Amino acid sequence: MPDPGLRTLDDLDVAGRTVLVRLDLNVPMQDGEVADATRIERSVPTVKELLNKGAKVAVLAHFGRPKGKREPSMSLKPLCGPLGHALGVEVAFAEDCIGAPARRAVAALQPGQVLLLENLRFHAGEEKNDPTFADALAGLGEIYVDDAFSAAHRAHASITGLAERLPAAAGRLMQAEVEALSRALDHPERPLAALVGGAKVSTKLELLGNLIERVDLLVLGGGMANTFLLARGVEVGRSLCEREMADTAREIMAKAQDKGCGIVLPTDGRIAKEFKAGTPSEVVAIEQVPGDAMILDIGPRSVASIEERLEGCRTVVWNGPLGAFEIPPFDAGTSAVARKVAELTAAGRLMSVAGGGDTLSALAHAGALERLSYVSTAGGAFLEWLEGKELPGVAVLRRSA
Ligand code: 3PG
Ligand code: MG
């Protein structure tokens, strides 16, 4: 569903102009190599479209958290190769994102060429949204395109500062993220379910508070489900669990009932004495977890019940794995539910949106990543969206409409 307030590439005339494109190239690296290129690949359509339209493209990005200092291990230079490879063109590099090196490199750009500028966060002004730093960035180009949805929760100079200074629009990835998330949460086809897993209730309080106001069904898994089980009087043995959050969990369940939001908790679990590969495990009813065991995944009865409920839904948002999927067989629950979501999506019966850190690895592990309606590349920004917060990087693009 198009977002009427959001300016996009369709609203811009970029031929022969210098366009500053904010990307999120904060990709996982291992031994100097890109370990997961998803964010790079997702940035390609916008940059290619701009190049094809004859723009001079200067890419701005951050990497890691160097806290305002030049930190060689967080240079963006090693990403020129992978970005160029994904784009199919050479990517030039500027040793700094402002000042003489940046100006020289931008001045050398020809239409159809692309340049990557050094890590924005080497300057303290980036995270502070310092006006002088934002002015220096803005002085490099004529038009601003933001394709970094996954950094849209940061009101930084290269995000809000630039959009306030230059004619601005969302890139194709930003556009797709905003449209998919709006479709899932703001204008969903109902019934709408949320699948929420992960370790802790305490880190997802605001998210749960917002979701019970909006969704028809909240399915809980992962470590956080144990806290809810405990709050219902179920003994969870040595399972990951926040005992001090039991009252909060009870409040959430009471509020959900008021709002007409159903809460689904596991009815069985796969348990083990230790969380390690090859450890013996078994499935038990959730009321029968021995004192020395841990629940490490939802069991088959819980999976079947979630699958049955999903059959009756039209939209699902998913954040967080339902079990300790990193070590088999504790991946079984998350993978089975992921396959079901993928299957219902393929059949046109479900609109499915997932995102946030571990969720992507869990879906990739299940072979379901490409088969959902939309998988967000964002971690923190996706969570803040689920919390119901307005993301400054998105809001500023709407205001400039
Ligand atoms: C991310 O990886 O979540 C984004 O790039 C934002 O990074 P940050 O959490 O360091 O601001
Ligand atoms: Mg983050």
Short mmCIF file of C-alpha atoms and ligand atoms in Angstrom, two decimals:
data_model
loop_
_atom_site.label_atom_id
_atom_site.label_comp_id
_atom_site.label_asym_id
_atom_site.label_seq_id
_atom_site.Cartn_x
_atom_site.Cartn_y
_atom_site.Cartn_z
CA MET A 1 0.00 0.00 0.00
CA PRO A 2 1.66 3.27 -1.07
CA ASP A 3 2.34 5.69 1.76
CA PRO A 4 0.79 8.94 0.51
CA GLY A 5 2.97 11.10 2.75
CA LEU A 6 6.29 9.68 1.69
CA ARG A 7 8.28 11.25 -1.15
CA THR A 8 10.01 8.63 -3.28
CA LEU A 9 12.46 8.44 -6.18
CA ASP A 10 9.47 9.04 -8.48
CA ASP A 11 9.32 12.62 -7.17
CA LEU A 12 12.91 13.47 -8.02
CA ASP A 13 14.73 14.68 -11.11
CA VAL A 14 18.27 13.45 -10.58
CA ALA A 15 19.91 13.52 -14.02
CA GLY A 16 23.35 15.12 -13.78
CA ARG A 17 22.80 15.98 -10.08
CA THR A 18 24.87 14.95 -7.08
CA VAL A 19 22.69 12.79 -4.87
CA LEU A 20 23.69 11.97 -1.29
CA VAL A 21 22.36 8.48 -0.57
CA ARG A 22 22.21 7.32 3.05
CA LEU A 23 22.55 3.53 3.21
CA ASP A 24 22.80 1.11 6.13
CA LEU A 25 26.00 -0.80 5.43
CA ASN A 26 26.35 -1.87 9.05
CA VAL A 27 26.80 -5.50 8.00
CA PRO A 28 28.26 -8.31 10.10
CA MET A 29 31.96 -8.79 9.29
CA GLN A 30 34.20 -11.73 10.09
CA ASP A 31 37.97 -11.62 9.54
CA GLY A 32 37.62 -8.62 7.23
CA GLU A 33 34.96 -10.31 5.07
CA VAL A 34 31.24 -9.54 4.87
CA ALA A 35 29.51 -12.37 6.74
CA ASP A 36 26.00 -11.46 5.59
CA ALA A 37 25.52 -9.18 2.57
CA THR A 38 21.73 -8.80 2.87
CA ARG A 39 21.86 -5.09 3.68
CA ILE A 40 24.24 -4.44 0.77
CA GLU A 41 22.07 -6.39 -1.66
CA ARG A 42 18.90 -4.62 -0.50
CA SER A 43 20.58 -1.25 -1.21
CA VAL A 44 21.26 -2.08 -4.86
CA PRO A 45 17.90 -1.16 -6.48
CA THR A 46 18.00 2.46 -5.27
CA VAL A 47 21.62 3.09 -6.21
CA LYS A 48 21.18 1.40 -9.61
CA GLU A 49 18.04 3.37 -10.36
CA LEU A 50 19.82 6.63 -9.54
CA LEU A 51 22.85 5.69 -11.67
CA ASN A 52 20.61 4.67 -14.56
CA LYS A 53 18.88 8.04 -14.32
CA GLY A 54 22.25 9.77 -14.70
CA ALA A 55 22.85 10.83 -11.09
CA LYS A 56 26.25 11.18 -9.44
CA VAL A 57 25.86 9.05 -6.34
CA ALA A 58 27.73 9.76 -3.09
CA VAL A 59 26.96 7.08 -0.49
CA LEU A 60 26.90 7.99 3.20
CA ALA A 61 26.90 5.28 5.85
CA HIS A 62 27.97 4.38 9.37
CA PHE A 63 29.75 1.29 10.61
CA GLY A 64 29.84 0.09 14.22
CA ARG A 65 29.99 2.54 17.10
CA PRO A 66 33.36 4.36 16.93
CA LYS A 67 31.97 7.14 19.15
CA GLY A 68 33.21 10.15 17.22
CA LYS A 69 36.79 8.93 16.71
CA ARG A 70 38.65 7.63 13.69
CA GLU A 71 38.81 3.89 14.36
CA PRO A 72 40.64 2.02 11.54
CA SER A 73 38.90 -1.29 12.33
CA MET A 74 35.58 0.44 11.57
CA SER A 75 36.54 1.96 8.24
CA LEU A 76 34.04 1.56 5.42
CA LYS A 77 36.84 1.08 2.90
CA PRO A 78 36.61 -2.76 2.96
CA LEU A 79 32.99 -2.39 1.80
CA CYS A 80 33.85 -0.70 -1.52
CA GLY A 81 34.58 -4.10 -3.08
CA PRO A 82 31.41 -5.88 -1.90
CA LEU A 83 29.23 -2.84 -2.73
CA GLY A 84 30.80 -2.52 -6.18
CA HIS A 85 30.37 -6.24 -6.76
CA ALA A 86 26.67 -6.05 -5.85
CA LEU A 87 26.16 -3.00 -8.09
CA GLY A 88 28.30 -4.23 -10.96
CA VAL A 89 30.28 -0.96 -11.05
CA GLU A 90 33.50 0.40 -9.55
CA VAL A 91 32.98 2.22 -6.23
CA ALA A 92 35.42 5.06 -5.43
CA PHE A 93 36.28 5.87 -1.82
CA ALA A 94 36.83 9.12 0.09
CA GLU A 95 38.97 8.98 3.24
CA ASP A 96 36.61 11.32 5.08
CA CYS A 97 32.90 12.11 4.82
CA ILE A 98 33.38 15.90 5.09
CA GLY A 99 36.17 18.39 4.34
CA ALA A 100 38.65 18.47 1.46
CA PRO A 101 38.89 14.67 0.80
CA ALA A 102 35.11 14.43 0.54
CA ARG A 103 34.77 17.54 -1.64
CA ARG A 104 37.54 16.38 -4.00
CA ALA A 105 36.03 12.92 -4.42
CA VAL A 106 32.53 14.31 -5.01
CA ALA A 107 33.85 16.85 -7.55
CA ALA A 108 35.46 14.01 -9.51
CA LEU A 109 32.16 12.09 -9.85
CA GLN A 110 30.61 11.80 -13.32
CA PRO A 111 26.93 10.95 -13.99
CA GLY A 112 26.51 7.20 -13.53
CA GLN A 113 29.40 6.93 -11.07
CA VAL A 114 29.32 6.03 -7.38
CA LEU A 115 31.45 6.99 -4.42
CA LEU A 116 31.48 5.72 -0.84
CA LEU A 117 32.43 8.20 1.88
CA GLU A 118 34.20 7.15 5.09
CA ASN A 119 32.25 6.22 8.25
CA LEU A 120 30.01 9.10 9.36
CA ARG A 121 30.45 8.14 13.01
CA PHE A 122 34.17 9.04 12.93
CA HIS A 123 32.74 12.51 13.62
CA ALA A 124 30.95 13.17 16.92
CA GLY A 125 28.65 15.58 15.05
CA GLU A 126 26.89 12.68 13.31
CA GLU A 127 25.22 11.16 16.38
CA LYS A 128 24.70 14.60 17.99
CA ASN A 129 23.02 15.86 14.84
CA ASP A 130 25.36 18.83 15.09
CA PRO A 131 24.23 21.64 12.72
CA THR A 132 27.76 22.47 11.54
CA PHE A 133 28.44 18.83 10.68
CA ALA A 134 25.05 18.48 8.96
CA ASP A 135 25.78 21.66 6.96
CA ALA A 136 29.15 20.22 5.89
CA LEU A 137 27.47 17.02 4.67
CA ALA A 138 24.67 18.90 2.92
CA GLY A 139 27.23 21.07 1.12
CA LEU A 140 28.45 17.97 -0.74
CA GLY A 141 25.28 17.35 -2.74
CA GLU A 142 22.08 18.73 -4.21
CA ILE A 143 19.57 16.02 -3.34
CA TYR A 144 19.20 13.62 -0.41
CA VAL A 145 17.87 10.06 -0.65
CA ASP A 146 17.44 7.98 2.51
CA ASP A 147 17.46 4.22 2.02
CA ALA A 148 18.53 3.34 5.57
CA PHE A 149 15.28 2.26 7.22
CA SER A 150 17.30 0.17 9.68
CA ALA A 151 18.91 3.37 11.02
CA ALA A 152 15.68 5.43 10.93
CA HIS A 153 15.34 5.26 14.72
CA ARG A 154 18.44 7.47 15.01
CA ALA A 155 17.93 11.25 14.74
CA HIS A 156 21.47 11.69 13.42
CA ALA A 157 22.90 14.37 11.13
CA SER A 158 22.98 12.12 8.05
CA ILE A 159 19.39 11.05 8.70
CA THR A 160 17.23 13.90 9.98
CA GLY A 161 19.77 16.73 9.53
CA LEU A 162 20.20 16.14 5.80
CA ALA A 163 16.50 15.66 5.12
CA GLU A 164 15.91 19.07 6.67
CA ARG A 165 18.56 20.71 4.49
CA LEU A 166 18.14 19.22 1.01
CA PRO A 167 15.24 18.16 -1.21
CA ALA A 168 14.68 14.68 0.24
CA ALA A 169 13.01 11.40 -0.65
CA ALA A 170 12.88 7.78 0.46
CA GLY A 171 14.84 5.22 -1.54
CA ARG A 172 13.18 2.01 -2.75
CA LEU A 173 14.21 -0.04 0.30
CA MET A 174 12.98 2.61 2.73
CA GLN A 175 9.76 2.80 0.71
CA ALA A 176 9.28 -0.98 0.75
CA GLU A 177 9.96 -1.21 4.51
CA VAL A 178 7.54 1.58 5.38
CA GLU A 179 4.84 0.22 3.07
CA ALA A 180 5.14 -3.36 4.36
CA LEU A 181 5.15 -2.36 8.01
CA SER A 182 2.20 0.01 7.57
CA ARG A 183 0.28 -2.71 5.80
CA ALA A 184 0.96 -5.16 8.62
CA LEU A 185 0.38 -2.97 11.62
CA ASP A 186 -1.43 0.25 10.69
CA HIS A 187 -3.90 -0.99 8.08
CA PRO A 188 -3.89 -4.78 8.48
CA GLU A 189 -6.37 -7.24 7.15
CA ARG A 190 -7.71 -8.99 10.23
CA PRO A 191 -7.39 -11.21 12.14
CA LEU A 192 -3.88 -9.97 12.85
CA ALA A 193 -1.49 -12.11 14.89
CA ALA A 194 1.89 -11.27 16.39
CA LEU A 195 4.48 -13.97 17.01
CA VAL A 196 6.90 -12.75 19.64
CA GLY A 197 9.83 -14.74 20.93
CA GLY A 198 13.29 -14.06 22.20
CA ALA A 199 14.85 -14.26 25.61
CA LYS A 200 13.42 -11.55 27.76
CA VAL A 201 10.16 -9.85 28.62
CA SER A 202 12.07 -6.90 30.10
CA THR A 203 13.53 -5.81 26.75
CA LYS A 204 10.17 -6.08 24.99
CA LEU A 205 7.78 -4.48 27.46
CA GLU A 206 6.90 -1.51 25.27
CA LEU A 207 6.56 -3.78 22.27
CA LEU A 208 4.16 -6.12 24.07
CA GLY A 209 2.23 -3.13 25.45
CA ASN A 210 1.75 -1.69 21.97
CA LEU A 211 0.97 -5.03 20.31
CA ILE A 212 -1.83 -6.04 22.68
CA GLU A 213 -3.60 -2.81 21.71
CA ARG A 214 -3.37 -3.62 18.02
CA VAL A 215 -3.34 -7.35 17.39
CA ASP A 216 -6.10 -9.91 17.73
CA LEU A 217 -3.77 -12.68 18.86
CA LEU A 218 -0.39 -12.62 20.57
CA VAL A 219 1.59 -15.86 20.35
CA LEU A 220 4.51 -16.03 22.77
CA GLY A 221 7.52 -18.33 22.56
CA GLY A 222 11.18 -18.36 23.48
CA GLY A 223 12.51 -17.51 26.93
CA MET A 224 9.94 -14.79 27.42
CA ALA A 225 7.09 -17.31 27.30
CA ASN A 226 8.58 -18.94 30.42
CA THR A 227 8.07 -15.75 32.40
CA PHE A 228 4.41 -15.71 31.33
CA LEU A 229 4.04 -19.39 32.22
CA LEU A 230 5.49 -18.72 35.66
CA ALA A 231 3.06 -15.82 36.06
CA ARG A 232 0.26 -18.34 35.44
CA GLY A 233 1.64 -20.59 38.17
CA VAL A 234 3.51 -23.08 35.96
CA GLU A 235 6.87 -24.22 37.35
CA VAL A 236 9.52 -23.90 34.65
CA GLY A 237 12.50 -25.53 36.41
CA ARG A 238 15.85 -24.05 35.35
CA SER A 239 14.45 -22.47 32.19
CA LEU A 240 15.46 -18.96 31.19
CA CYS A 241 12.94 -16.83 33.00
CA GLU A 242 12.65 -13.43 34.71
CA ARG A 243 10.97 -14.15 38.05
CA GLU A 244 10.88 -10.46 38.95
CA MET A 245 8.83 -9.79 35.80
CA ALA A 246 5.97 -12.14 36.78
CA ASP A 247 3.75 -9.28 38.02
CA THR A 248 4.38 -7.35 34.83
CA ALA A 249 3.48 -10.41 32.78
CA ARG A 250 0.22 -10.73 34.75
CA GLU A 251 -0.57 -7.07 34.06
CA ILE A 252 0.06 -7.59 30.34
CA MET A 253 -2.24 -10.63 30.30
CA ALA A 254 -5.00 -8.74 32.16
CA LYS A 255 -4.73 -5.78 29.79
CA ALA A 256 -4.79 -8.11 26.78
CA GLN A 257 -8.01 -9.60 28.05
CA ASP A 258 -9.55 -6.11 28.37
CA LYS A 259 -8.53 -5.29 24.81
CA GLY A 260 -9.84 -8.55 23.39
CA CYS A 261 -6.38 -9.76 22.43
CA GLY A 262 -5.91 -13.51 22.90
CA ILE A 263 -2.60 -14.70 24.32
CA VAL A 264 -1.23 -18.08 23.28
CA LEU A 265 1.39 -19.75 25.48
CA PRO A 266 3.13 -23.09 24.88
CA THR A 267 1.33 -26.17 26.18
CA ASP A 268 4.34 -28.44 25.80
CA GLY A 269 8.06 -28.00 25.46
CA ARG A 270 11.26 -29.76 24.48
CA ILE A 271 13.42 -29.92 27.58
CA ALA A 272 17.03 -30.78 28.36
CA LYS A 273 19.40 -30.56 31.31
CA GLU A 274 21.92 -28.48 29.37
CA PHE A 275 21.93 -26.24 26.32
CA LYS A 276 24.53 -27.88 24.13
CA ALA A 277 24.76 -29.92 20.96
CA GLY A 278 24.03 -33.63 21.33
CA THR A 279 22.49 -33.31 24.78
CA PRO A 280 19.57 -35.74 25.40
CA SER A 281 16.19 -34.03 25.22
CA GLU A 282 12.53 -34.92 25.47
CA VAL A 283 9.09 -33.42 25.00
CA VAL A 284 6.90 -32.94 28.07
CA ALA A 285 3.62 -31.23 28.89
CA ILE A 286 4.35 -27.73 30.13
CA GLU A 287 3.08 -28.52 33.65
CA GLN A 288 5.60 -31.38 33.91
CA VAL A 289 8.94 -29.69 33.57
CA PRO A 290 11.30 -31.24 36.18
CA GLY A 291 13.07 -28.85 38.55
CA ASP A 292 16.49 -29.56 37.03
CA ALA A 293 15.45 -29.19 33.34
CA MET A 294 15.18 -26.28 30.93
CA ILE A 295 12.53 -25.62 28.28
CA LEU A 296 14.54 -24.99 25.10
CA ASP A 297 11.81 -25.11 22.47
CA ILE A 298 8.06 -25.24 22.08
CA GLY A 299 6.77 -28.78 21.63
CA PRO A 300 4.76 -30.36 18.77
CA ARG A 301 1.39 -29.79 20.46
CA SER A 302 2.16 -26.08 20.76
CA VAL A 303 3.31 -25.99 17.13
CA ALA A 304 0.08 -27.64 15.96
CA SER A 305 -2.02 -25.19 17.93
CA ILE A 306 -0.11 -22.16 16.56
CA GLU A 307 -0.44 -23.55 13.02
CA GLU A 308 -4.16 -23.99 13.44
CA ARG A 309 -4.59 -20.43 14.71
CA LEU A 310 -2.47 -19.03 11.88
CA GLU A 311 -4.82 -20.71 9.41
CA GLY A 312 -7.53 -18.35 10.66
CA CYS A 313 -5.41 -15.19 10.38
CA ARG A 314 -4.90 -12.80 7.47
CA THR A 315 -1.82 -10.95 8.72
CA VAL A 316 1.11 -11.85 10.94
CA VAL A 317 4.06 -9.88 12.31
CA TRP A 318 6.95 -11.87 13.73
CA ASN A 319 9.80 -10.89 15.97
CA GLY A 320 12.03 -13.30 17.86
CA PRO A 321 12.65 -17.06 17.64
CA LEU A 322 10.28 -19.40 19.52
CA GLY A 323 13.07 -21.60 20.88
CA ALA A 324 16.85 -21.87 21.16
CA PHE A 325 17.07 -22.46 17.40
CA GLU A 326 20.87 -22.16 17.23
CA ILE A 327 21.28 -25.79 18.34
CA PRO A 328 19.14 -28.62 16.90
CA PRO A 329 16.75 -30.15 17.83
CA PHE A 330 15.69 -26.93 19.60
CA ASP A 331 15.16 -25.30 16.19
CA ALA A 332 12.20 -27.57 15.38
CA GLY A 333 9.40 -25.35 16.73
CA THR A 334 10.59 -22.11 15.13
CA SER A 335 11.30 -23.86 11.82
CA ALA A 336 7.92 -25.59 11.68
CA VAL A 337 6.05 -22.36 12.37
CA ALA A 338 8.24 -20.50 9.85
CA ARG A 339 7.41 -23.08 7.17
CA LYS A 340 3.71 -22.79 7.97
CA VAL A 341 3.84 -18.99 7.68
CA ALA A 342 5.69 -19.34 4.37
CA GLU A 343 3.16 -21.86 3.07
CA LEU A 344 0.12 -19.74 3.99
CA THR A 345 1.83 -16.70 2.46
CA ALA A 346 2.52 -18.56 -0.79
CA ALA A 347 -1.13 -19.64 -0.91
CA GLY A 348 -2.16 -15.97 -0.71
CA ARG A 349 -3.89 -16.54 2.62
CA LEU A 350 -1.54 -14.58 4.83
CA MET A 351 0.40 -11.31 4.67
CA SER A 352 3.57 -11.93 6.71
CA VAL A 353 6.16 -9.47 7.96
CA ALA A 354 9.16 -10.37 10.08
CA GLY A 355 12.20 -8.55 11.36
CA GLY A 356 14.65 -7.89 14.15
CA GLY A 357 18.07 -9.44 14.79
CA ASP A 358 17.83 -13.18 15.43
CA THR A 359 14.53 -13.48 13.59
CA LEU A 360 16.26 -13.31 10.22
CA SER A 361 18.80 -16.00 11.09
CA ALA A 362 16.00 -18.20 12.40
CA LEU A 363 13.96 -17.76 9.20
CA ALA A 364 17.00 -18.31 6.99
CA HIS A 365 17.78 -21.48 8.97
CA ALA A 366 14.22 -22.69 8.29
CA GLY A 367 14.56 -21.89 4.57
CA ALA A 368 11.64 -19.48 4.88
CA LEU A 369 13.41 -16.12 4.56
CA GLU A 370 12.54 -15.51 0.92
CA ARG A 371 9.02 -16.84 1.25
CA LEU A 372 7.46 -14.32 3.61
CA SER A 373 5.66 -11.25 2.25
CA TYR A 374 8.34 -9.00 3.69
CA VAL A 375 11.40 -9.47 5.85
CA SER A 376 12.85 -6.29 7.28
CA THR A 377 16.62 -5.75 7.37
CA ALA A 378 16.19 -3.68 10.51
CA GLY A 379 16.90 -4.64 14.11
CA GLY A 380 16.33 -1.75 16.50
CA ALA A 381 14.25 0.27 14.03
CA PHE A 382 11.88 -2.68 13.49
CA LEU A 383 11.47 -3.08 17.27
CA GLU A 384 10.76 0.62 17.74
CA TRP A 385 8.15 0.43 14.99
CA LEU A 386 6.52 -2.49 16.82
CA GLU A 387 6.65 -0.38 19.98
CA GLY A 388 4.46 2.14 18.17
CA LYS A 389 7.13 4.85 18.12
CA GLU A 390 7.46 7.32 15.32
CA LEU A 391 10.87 6.81 13.69
CA PRO A 392 12.57 10.21 13.22
CA GLY A 393 14.13 9.15 9.91
CA VAL A 394 10.71 8.27 8.48
CA ALA A 395 8.86 11.23 10.01
CA VAL A 396 11.29 13.72 8.48
CA LEU A 397 10.73 12.28 4.99
CA ARG A 398 6.99 12.69 5.45
CA ARG A 399 7.33 16.29 6.61
CA SER A 400 9.39 17.19 3.57
CA ALA A 401 6.55 15.99 1.31
C1 3PG B 1 21.72 -1.44 13.09
O1 3PG B 1 22.61 -2.22 12.74
O2 3PG B 1 20.78 -1.78 13.84
C2 3PG B 1 21.72 -0.06 12.51
O3 3PG B 1 22.73 0.07 11.58
C3 3PG B 1 21.83 0.98 13.59
O4 3PG B 1 23.04 0.83 14.30
P1 3PG B 1 23.17 1.40 15.77
O5 3PG B 1 22.31 0.53 16.64
O6 3PG B 1 24.63 1.34 16.12
O7 3PG B 1 22.65 2.82 15.75
MG MG B 2 21.28 -1.65 16.54
#
